XYZ file of C-alpha atoms in Angstrom:
558
model
C -51.423 11.111 21.426
C -51.277 12.253 17.819
C -51.455 9.560 15.133
C -48.012 8.767 13.735
C -48.768 10.306 10.334
C -49.721 13.581 11.977
C -46.491 13.503 13.971
C -44.506 12.970 10.777
C -46.308 15.810 9.002
C -45.740 18.134 11.960
C -42.052 17.182 12.050
C -41.720 17.740 8.301
C -43.415 21.127 8.568
C -41.003 22.239 11.269
C -38.007 21.117 9.175
C -38.980 22.996 6.013
C -37.061 25.983 4.697
C -39.956 28.316 5.548
C -39.579 27.587 9.269
C -37.496 29.646 11.670
C -34.228 28.295 13.039
C -35.901 27.522 16.375
C -38.654 25.601 14.600
C -36.115 23.677 12.521
C -34.188 22.770 15.651
C -37.416 21.570 17.272
C -38.096 19.474 14.179
C -34.636 17.912 14.380
C -35.262 16.974 18.008
C -38.449 15.217 16.932
C -36.826 13.120 14.191
C -35.368 10.333 16.414
C -38.646 10.156 18.349
C -41.227 9.972 15.556
C -39.358 8.356 12.646
C -39.056 4.564 12.543
C -35.678 3.703 10.977
C -37.263 0.626 9.386
C -40.010 2.658 7.689
C -38.552 3.674 4.329
C -41.491 5.856 3.327
C -41.447 7.758 6.627
C -37.702 8.334 6.394
C -37.976 9.547 2.809
C -40.935 11.801 3.635
C -39.187 13.594 6.493
C -35.865 13.801 4.665
C -37.524 15.394 1.634
C -38.757 18.213 3.880
C -35.446 18.692 5.697
C -33.550 21.931 5.061
C -30.097 20.445 4.467
C -28.466 23.874 4.615
C -29.601 24.277 8.224
C -28.161 20.868 9.100
C -24.880 21.844 7.444
C -24.843 25.116 9.368
C -25.223 23.298 12.682
C -22.318 21.012 11.843
C -20.057 23.830 10.678
C -20.921 26.139 13.572
C -20.343 23.414 16.127
C -16.979 22.436 14.639
C -15.857 26.054 14.373
C -16.945 26.857 17.928
C -15.089 23.814 19.270
C -11.886 24.919 17.553
C -12.252 28.429 18.942
C -13.134 27.209 22.439
C -10.145 24.874 22.470
C -7.854 27.735 21.505
C -9.284 30.097 24.147
C -9.664 27.419 26.858
C -12.202 29.614 28.643
C -15.440 27.582 28.713
C -15.673 23.822 28.166
C -17.225 23.161 24.785
C -19.360 20.365 26.219
C -21.282 22.954 28.260
C -22.060 25.160 25.263
C -25.255 25.385 23.233
C -23.239 24.659 20.079
C -22.180 21.312 21.511
C -25.784 20.274 22.124
C -26.904 21.387 18.671
C -23.950 19.643 17.041
C -24.885 16.380 18.734
C -28.491 16.801 17.576
C -27.335 17.236 13.968
C -25.120 14.141 14.129
C -27.904 11.996 15.585
C -30.396 13.144 12.963
C -28.009 12.094 10.193
C -27.588 8.788 12.014
C -31.343 8.140 11.786
C -31.338 8.480 7.994
C -27.966 6.760 7.494
C -29.374 3.560 8.976
C -31.415 2.815 5.836
C -29.537 1.917 2.646
C -31.916 3.575 0.165
C -32.447 6.788 2.108
C -28.741 7.120 2.942
C -27.978 7.672 -0.751
C -29.740 11.045 -0.763
C -27.520 14.002 -1.736
C -28.824 15.773 1.371
C -26.829 13.264 3.418
C -23.916 12.512 1.102
C -23.107 16.206 0.746
C -22.688 16.381 4.525
C -19.793 13.885 4.513
C -16.914 16.428 4.371
C -18.290 18.399 7.328
C -19.222 15.225 9.184
C -15.638 14.047 8.672
C -14.373 17.305 10.168
C -16.552 16.782 13.243
C -15.344 13.184 13.596
C -11.689 14.110 13.123
C -11.692 17.023 15.587
C -11.939 14.560 18.487
C -14.747 16.482 20.210
C -15.631 14.827 23.546
C -19.062 13.224 23.465
C -19.588 14.018 19.770
C -16.751 12.829 17.526
C -17.156 9.154 18.420
C -20.797 9.208 17.305
C -19.903 11.254 14.223
C -17.282 8.668 13.254
C -19.859 5.871 13.512
C -22.309 7.805 11.328
C -19.543 8.545 8.822
C -18.679 4.846 8.651
C -22.353 3.968 8.111
C -22.580 6.355 5.152
C -19.282 5.241 3.615
C -20.244 1.603 3.951
C -22.229 2.062 0.736
C -20.609 2.641 -2.647
C -22.653 5.730 -3.695
C -21.142 7.700 -0.808
C -17.599 6.755 -1.819
C -18.356 7.497 -5.471
C -19.575 10.957 -4.491
C -16.393 11.647 -2.520
C -14.109 10.532 -5.337
C -16.042 12.395 -8.031
C -15.853 15.639 -6.019
C -12.890 15.278 -3.647
C -12.235 18.984 -3.135
C -14.453 19.565 -0.093
C -13.142 16.541 1.789
C -9.547 17.326 0.807
C -9.982 20.825 2.256
C -11.164 19.255 5.515
C -7.943 17.239 5.844
C -5.802 19.754 7.707
C -3.862 20.192 10.904
C -6.988 20.777 12.988
C -8.705 17.613 11.827
C -5.608 15.517 12.474
C -6.568 15.239 16.135
C -8.381 11.973 15.430
C -6.354 10.310 12.683
C -8.437 7.135 12.911
C -11.230 8.894 11.018
C -8.838 9.829 8.211
C -7.410 6.318 8.131
C -10.877 4.830 7.741
C -11.870 7.216 4.939
C -8.659 6.643 2.971
C -8.764 2.872 3.385
C -12.415 2.752 2.330
C -11.658 4.811 -0.784
C -8.707 2.546 -1.609
C -10.803 -0.594 -1.273
C -13.473 0.916 -3.500
C -11.049 1.942 -6.238
C -9.283 -1.410 -6.149
C -12.344 -3.644 -5.806
C -12.570 -6.265 -8.549
C -16.299 -5.852 -8.973
C -15.804 -2.143 -9.625
C -13.203 -2.867 -12.296
C -15.629 -5.209 -14.049
C -18.478 -2.749 -13.782
C -16.435 0.114 -15.180
C -15.117 -1.747 -18.223
C -17.605 0.183 -20.377
C -17.092 3.433 -18.492
C -13.370 4.110 -18.443
C -14.016 7.768 -17.700
C -15.551 6.712 -14.366
C -12.436 4.754 -13.455
C -10.224 7.721 -14.254
C -12.439 10.127 -12.316
C -12.475 7.950 -9.205
C -8.729 7.323 -9.440
C -8.106 11.057 -9.836
C -10.175 11.784 -6.736
C -8.304 9.137 -4.758
C -4.949 10.725 -5.583
C -6.253 14.172 -4.562
C -7.205 12.859 -1.115
C -3.990 10.901 -0.604
C -1.922 13.908 -1.695
C -3.564 15.964 1.022
C -2.968 13.343 3.699
C 0.626 12.924 2.510
C 1.201 16.681 2.782
C -0.046 16.611 6.359
C 2.217 13.635 7.131
C 5.167 15.472 5.622
C 4.566 18.717 7.515
C 3.598 17.804 11.092
C 6.340 17.291 13.653
C 4.490 15.785 16.620
C 2.913 12.479 17.619
C 0.311 12.853 14.850
C 3.057 12.093 12.339
C 3.243 8.512 13.557
C -0.539 8.170 13.518
C -0.681 9.543 9.978
C 2.007 7.063 8.987
C -0.295 4.202 10.003
C -3.240 5.789 8.182
C -1.252 6.080 4.948
C 0.022 2.507 5.231
C -3.578 1.334 5.663
C -4.498 3.373 2.588
C -1.751 1.978 0.337
C -1.849 -1.642 1.492
C -4.917 -2.675 -0.612
C -3.437 -1.142 -3.778
C -1.578 -3.473 -6.157
C 0.762 -2.612 -9.030
C -2.029 -2.610 -11.630
C -4.119 -0.254 -9.498
C -1.046 1.943 -9.008
C -0.547 2.297 -12.759
C -4.224 3.126 -13.186
C -4.281 5.918 -10.615
C -0.917 7.264 -11.796
C -2.318 7.532 -15.318
C -5.367 9.406 -14.018
C -3.305 11.825 -11.902
C 0.439 11.507 -11.474
C 1.333 10.234 -8.018
C 4.730 11.947 -7.859
C 3.608 14.390 -5.154
C 2.252 11.524 -3.057
C 5.592 9.737 -3.330
C 7.653 12.839 -2.585
C 5.620 13.826 0.464
C 5.418 10.342 1.955
C 9.100 9.723 1.232
C 10.034 12.970 2.949
C 7.948 12.094 6.004
C 9.377 8.576 6.236
C 12.995 9.633 5.932
C 12.484 12.354 8.552
C 11.449 9.611 10.972
C 14.294 7.328 9.900
C 16.817 10.112 10.533
C 15.601 10.818 14.084
C 17.914 9.008 16.470
C 15.500 9.689 19.322
C 12.607 7.802 17.747
C 11.843 4.271 18.836
C 12.618 1.276 16.678
C 8.869 0.690 16.314
C 8.341 4.002 14.516
C 11.394 3.487 12.312
C 10.080 0.043 11.379
C 6.690 1.517 10.490
C 8.384 4.148 8.333
C 10.270 1.430 6.473
C 7.010 -0.484 5.922
C 5.303 2.616 4.512
C 8.301 3.330 2.284
C 8.172 -0.231 0.954
C 4.612 0.452 -0.239
C 5.924 3.389 -2.284
C 8.589 1.189 -3.861
C 6.088 -1.574 -4.570
C 3.610 0.774 -6.251
C 5.618 3.565 -7.904
C 9.328 2.623 -8.110
C 9.949 5.008 -10.999
C 8.757 7.931 -8.868
C 10.705 6.754 -5.817
C 14.034 6.225 -7.563
C 13.453 8.095 -10.809
C 12.645 11.464 -9.282
C 16.382 11.861 -9.616
C 18.852 9.929 -11.692
C 22.423 8.870 -11.062
C 23.718 11.959 -12.802
C 22.351 13.992 -9.905
C 19.799 15.916 -11.951
C 16.194 15.650 -13.034
C 15.345 13.398 -16.006
C 15.782 15.122 -19.346
C 12.157 14.664 -20.352
C 10.893 16.574 -17.307
C 10.480 20.328 -17.333
C 12.962 22.063 -15.054
C 11.156 23.114 -11.839
C 11.624 26.469 -10.217
C 14.296 26.520 -7.550
C 12.904 26.027 -4.075
C 9.601 24.524 -5.196
C 8.291 21.210 -3.911
C 9.193 19.436 -7.149
C 12.711 20.879 -7.117
C 14.051 18.120 -4.907
C 16.124 15.870 -7.146
C 19.097 16.015 -4.777
C 16.974 15.463 -1.691
C 15.042 12.688 -3.424
C 18.288 10.900 -4.192
C 19.416 11.160 -0.577
C 16.062 9.842 0.660
C 15.977 6.824 -1.638
C 19.613 5.929 -0.950
C 19.037 6.223 2.801
C 16.013 3.928 2.582
C 17.901 1.445 0.403
C 20.900 1.312 2.740
C 18.659 0.925 5.776
C 16.731 -1.845 4.017
C 19.988 -3.726 3.452
C 21.079 -3.229 7.061
C 17.710 -4.089 8.605
C 17.306 -7.062 6.274
C 20.611 -8.493 7.495
C 19.603 -7.732 11.073
C 16.407 -9.751 10.597
C 18.434 -12.640 9.219
C 20.846 -12.444 12.160
C 17.933 -12.653 14.610
C 16.708 -15.810 12.912
C 20.171 -17.338 12.545
C 21.247 -16.961 16.180
C 18.163 -18.680 17.560
C 19.377 -22.167 18.534
C 17.545 -25.280 17.361
C 15.365 -27.025 19.954
C 16.911 -29.689 22.142
C 13.846 -31.849 21.627
C 14.038 -33.244 18.089
C 10.390 -34.264 18.063
C 8.892 -33.076 14.712
C 6.212 -31.040 16.464
C 8.768 -29.303 18.683
C 11.036 -28.612 15.715
C 8.197 -27.091 13.720
C 7.088 -24.902 16.627
C 10.668 -23.757 17.156
C 11.115 -22.938 13.473
C 7.809 -21.069 13.382
C 8.958 -18.942 16.312
C 12.322 -18.399 14.627
C 10.951 -17.115 11.328
C 8.591 -14.764 13.173
C 11.715 -12.923 14.319
C 12.376 -12.099 10.675
C 9.052 -10.348 10.006
C 10.907 -7.269 8.770
C 12.888 -9.125 6.098
C 10.099 -9.134 3.436
C 9.721 -5.360 3.850
C 13.442 -4.813 3.319
C 13.594 -7.252 0.402
C 10.678 -5.404 -1.255
C 12.639 -2.148 -1.219
C 15.857 -3.718 -2.501
C 14.063 -5.727 -5.211
C 12.280 -2.593 -6.375
C 15.568 -0.733 -6.673
C 17.205 -3.591 -8.606
C 14.324 -3.715 -11.093
C 14.335 0.039 -11.512
C 18.095 0.536 -11.836
C 18.386 -2.277 -14.413
C 15.694 -0.734 -16.580
C 17.088 2.742 -16.087
C 20.578 1.683 -17.176
C 19.151 -0.079 -20.244
C 17.401 3.148 -21.243
C 20.519 5.313 -21.005
C 22.301 6.239 -24.270
C 25.873 5.023 -24.579
C 27.181 8.579 -24.405
C 25.395 9.212 -21.126
C 27.580 9.962 -18.092
C 26.342 7.505 -15.471
C 27.506 7.577 -11.863
C 28.807 4.006 -11.954
C 30.681 4.448 -8.696
C 27.520 5.406 -6.832
C 25.610 2.445 -8.243
C 28.436 0.001 -7.480
C 28.647 1.305 -3.923
C 24.962 0.561 -3.419
C 25.336 -2.811 -5.133
C 28.007 -3.755 -2.586
C 25.468 -3.367 0.206
C 22.859 -5.239 -1.816
C 25.333 -8.078 -2.354
C 25.934 -8.357 1.385
C 22.194 -8.796 1.939
C 21.999 -11.333 -0.892
C 24.809 -13.447 0.540
C 23.268 -13.299 4.009
C 19.972 -14.438 2.497
C 21.568 -17.434 0.781
C 23.407 -18.386 3.982
C 20.168 -18.262 5.941
C 18.369 -20.540 3.498
C 21.257 -23.018 3.547
C 21.093 -23.086 7.354
C 17.295 -23.371 7.258
C 17.445 -26.280 4.826
C 19.906 -28.082 7.091
C 17.540 -27.664 10.038
C 14.363 -28.790 8.279
C 15.545 -30.691 5.190
C 12.134 -30.066 3.644
C 11.565 -27.275 1.101
C 7.785 -27.640 1.241
C 7.749 -27.170 5.015
C 9.968 -24.097 4.711
C 7.501 -22.560 2.283
C 4.573 -23.508 4.498
C 6.150 -21.971 7.605
C 7.134 -18.608 6.128
C 5.719 -17.992 2.627
C 6.323 -14.237 2.816
C 10.001 -14.679 3.664
C 10.469 -17.276 0.923
C 8.681 -15.274 -1.772
C 10.388 -11.983 -0.925
C 13.806 -13.677 -0.831
C 13.244 -15.401 -4.177
C 12.074 -12.147 -5.759
C 15.103 -10.299 -4.422
C 17.631 -12.967 -5.404
C 16.036 -13.450 -8.824
C 16.584 -9.763 -9.590
C 20.052 -9.797 -8.021
C 21.158 -12.768 -10.149
C 20.054 -10.838 -13.228
C 22.701 -8.146 -12.628
C 25.915 -10.164 -13.053
C 26.529 -13.359 -15.074
C 28.799 -14.840 -12.414
C 26.636 -14.446 -9.328
C 24.835 -17.767 -9.713
C 27.706 -19.647 -8.055
C 26.919 -17.977 -4.749
C 23.243 -18.894 -4.966
C 23.358 -22.520 -6.171
C 21.851 -23.966 -2.951
C 18.837 -21.673 -3.202
C 18.414 -22.323 -6.930
C 17.792 -26.014 -6.277
C 15.232 -25.076 -3.622
C 13.479 -22.789 -6.115
C 13.265 -25.651 -8.609
C 11.560 -27.771 -5.940
C 9.130 -24.975 -5.029
C 8.206 -24.329 -8.658
C 7.748 -28.042 -9.273
C 5.398 -28.101 -6.282
C 2.909 -26.182 -8.395
C 0.046 -24.005 -7.227
C -0.108 -20.217 -7.267
C 3.012 -19.980 -5.123
C 4.948 -22.132 -7.584
C 3.822 -19.897 -10.443
C 4.909 -16.801 -8.536
C 8.357 -18.244 -7.814
C 8.707 -19.225 -11.482
C 7.856 -15.649 -12.446
C 10.424 -14.283 -9.972
C 13.225 -16.586 -11.202
C 12.592 -16.248 -14.934
C 14.438 -12.872 -15.270
C 17.749 -14.343 -14.078
C 17.378 -17.283 -16.478
C 16.711 -14.917 -19.385
C 19.646 -12.740 -18.324
C 22.026 -15.725 -18.347
C 20.771 -16.808 -21.780
C 21.079 -13.289 -23.148
C 24.694 -13.059 -21.980
C 25.383 -16.192 -24.057
C 23.436 -15.071 -27.106
C 20.822 -17.819 -26.707
C 17.154 -17.074 -27.263
C 14.529 -18.270 -24.818
C 12.747 -20.198 -27.582
C 15.946 -22.012 -28.586
C 16.724 -22.882 -24.979
C 13.240 -24.268 -24.319
C 13.427 -26.338 -27.518
C 16.808 -27.698 -26.396
C 15.339 -28.777 -23.076
C 12.412 -30.470 -24.775
C 14.663 -32.393 -27.165
C 17.261 -33.217 -24.520
C 20.014 -31.213 -26.247
C 22.032 -29.793 -23.363
C 24.728 -28.182 -25.526
C 22.717 -24.958 -25.883
C 24.761 -23.657 -28.772
C 25.456 -19.961 -28.615
C 28.226 -17.536 -27.833
C 29.103 -19.183 -24.527
C 32.772 -18.237 -24.792
C 32.124 -14.503 -24.822
C 33.877 -12.400 -22.189
C 30.703 -11.775 -20.175
C 29.037 -15.101 -20.923
C 27.334 -16.818 -18.020
C 28.923 -20.107 -17.016
C 25.594 -21.003 -15.433
C 24.119 -21.866 -18.846
C 24.376 -25.594 -19.479
C 24.689 -26.565 -15.823
C 22.422 -29.176 -14.297
C 21.148 -26.641 -11.758
C 19.987 -24.163 -14.396
C 18.446 -26.826 -16.607
C 16.550 -28.306 -13.652
C 15.250 -24.874 -12.662
C 14.274 -24.063 -16.238
C 12.428 -27.370 -16.647
C 10.383 -26.493 -13.585
C 9.730 -22.940 -14.810
C 8.682 -24.018 -18.305
C 6.927 -27.194 -17.092
C 9.184 -29.486 -19.147
C 9.428 -33.021 -17.732
C 12.889 -34.509 -17.300
C 13.822 -37.904 -18.760
C 13.365 -39.407 -15.317
C 9.885 -37.889 -15.022
C 8.949 -39.302 -18.420
C 10.134 -42.776 -17.442
C 8.269 -42.665 -14.143
C 5.097 -41.570 -15.917
C 5.142 -44.562 -18.259
C 2.820 -47.422 -17.317
C 4.705 -50.426 -15.983
């Protein structure tokens, strides 16, 4: 038997550019046999000799032949020479991808778009291995950086043919999202803002392409793409969303995903499961880019004045359709939110009043309302957006007040149902802390929604007094959740003060000094009667961490 070094040299010689295609193929067959994946020097030596263009040609030819064979349905692809050579190419990449240092070679990273195509074509006996190799390469940041710096080739590979295996697309998009949003990346790029912008730009390019596919297809792949896009957007927070939108406007992403979601929501034949998933995906759009979701059209029925008028019939000429989509989603969110509350409300309390049984019963009850936070996210986003939009309108502007009030009526119905549910829940448990512990997502989403709702009318607080006292208890409980609830409730406090002409600083000083008169224009026509009430002062003390007289007395040493 030849010494290992001689085997490596022979393999490298066969793989060189000067070799014939048959010799290169023979060299590829030798790679898994003679190269130890733990031997960095051997891997690097053989890879340096490899003709990457030949490897790329095998991948492309195999993928193209599979597509053609599938269309003709004459000879099974698995019996073809191209299938065997394609599998050889995938396994050779797998050998090099196993080592972190070697896997960063451009000879491998440049193969990712074609390797993705092979994985996404769902080729029997090949695509599963290709997907594993793709995941191994993308597990390391340099591969993701390369994709995001030059997204064009991968974006071109995201088409109708490669949507056969949507799992591959979902993995790639989610991995890119996690990379862009990773905290360590943000810290590392503080001194290289251009890198952040380049990666964010590349991310939007890829998501735009996937969103276009989701918008266009009309078969079962649409539902699979919906899950892939939800997995892509879930890791992104509002700060990340602003960053990527600044690098490349996300309006097309929003329009395409919105169109795909509303198509599903309008199909009476689709199952509730798919409609629920569409609502979840739409809530991500609202959470990340509310101005694009609701601001693509205004309540005058035309595009914003600052935007250039698009050509009729183009993708961006959809102000009317965008308005219909967002209103449909908002109305459905209100309806489905109330439906979730009804499911929780009608569940009877347990006959056994043992604390353990009660807690188990309540845990099962709130699980029925899993959809409520999704619906509340959409409604809260609209309330925030419409309030800001109205504030920005000049006094002479013709605003469709009737349309807004009609939507607000549906929002109010959801708000009242939410308050009623929390009153019922409090009667069952009589413990705010346990309510928060059982269903933090429901509590936080409800508080966010009601905080924004209370900031739209100075007289709404009367309907929400029971929940306001609960919020004061949750904020006083402290922790990150308490801080979040304080942040969610602060807008309605500021709104009430503003309606009475009282500044936040003055109000806080009054609470600290014990002056509950809160002098201001409290007799104005639209003044909030909430200002000066015990409920508001108690909530504000919790928000601003101001101890009450009773707290001060209790804190004194005896």
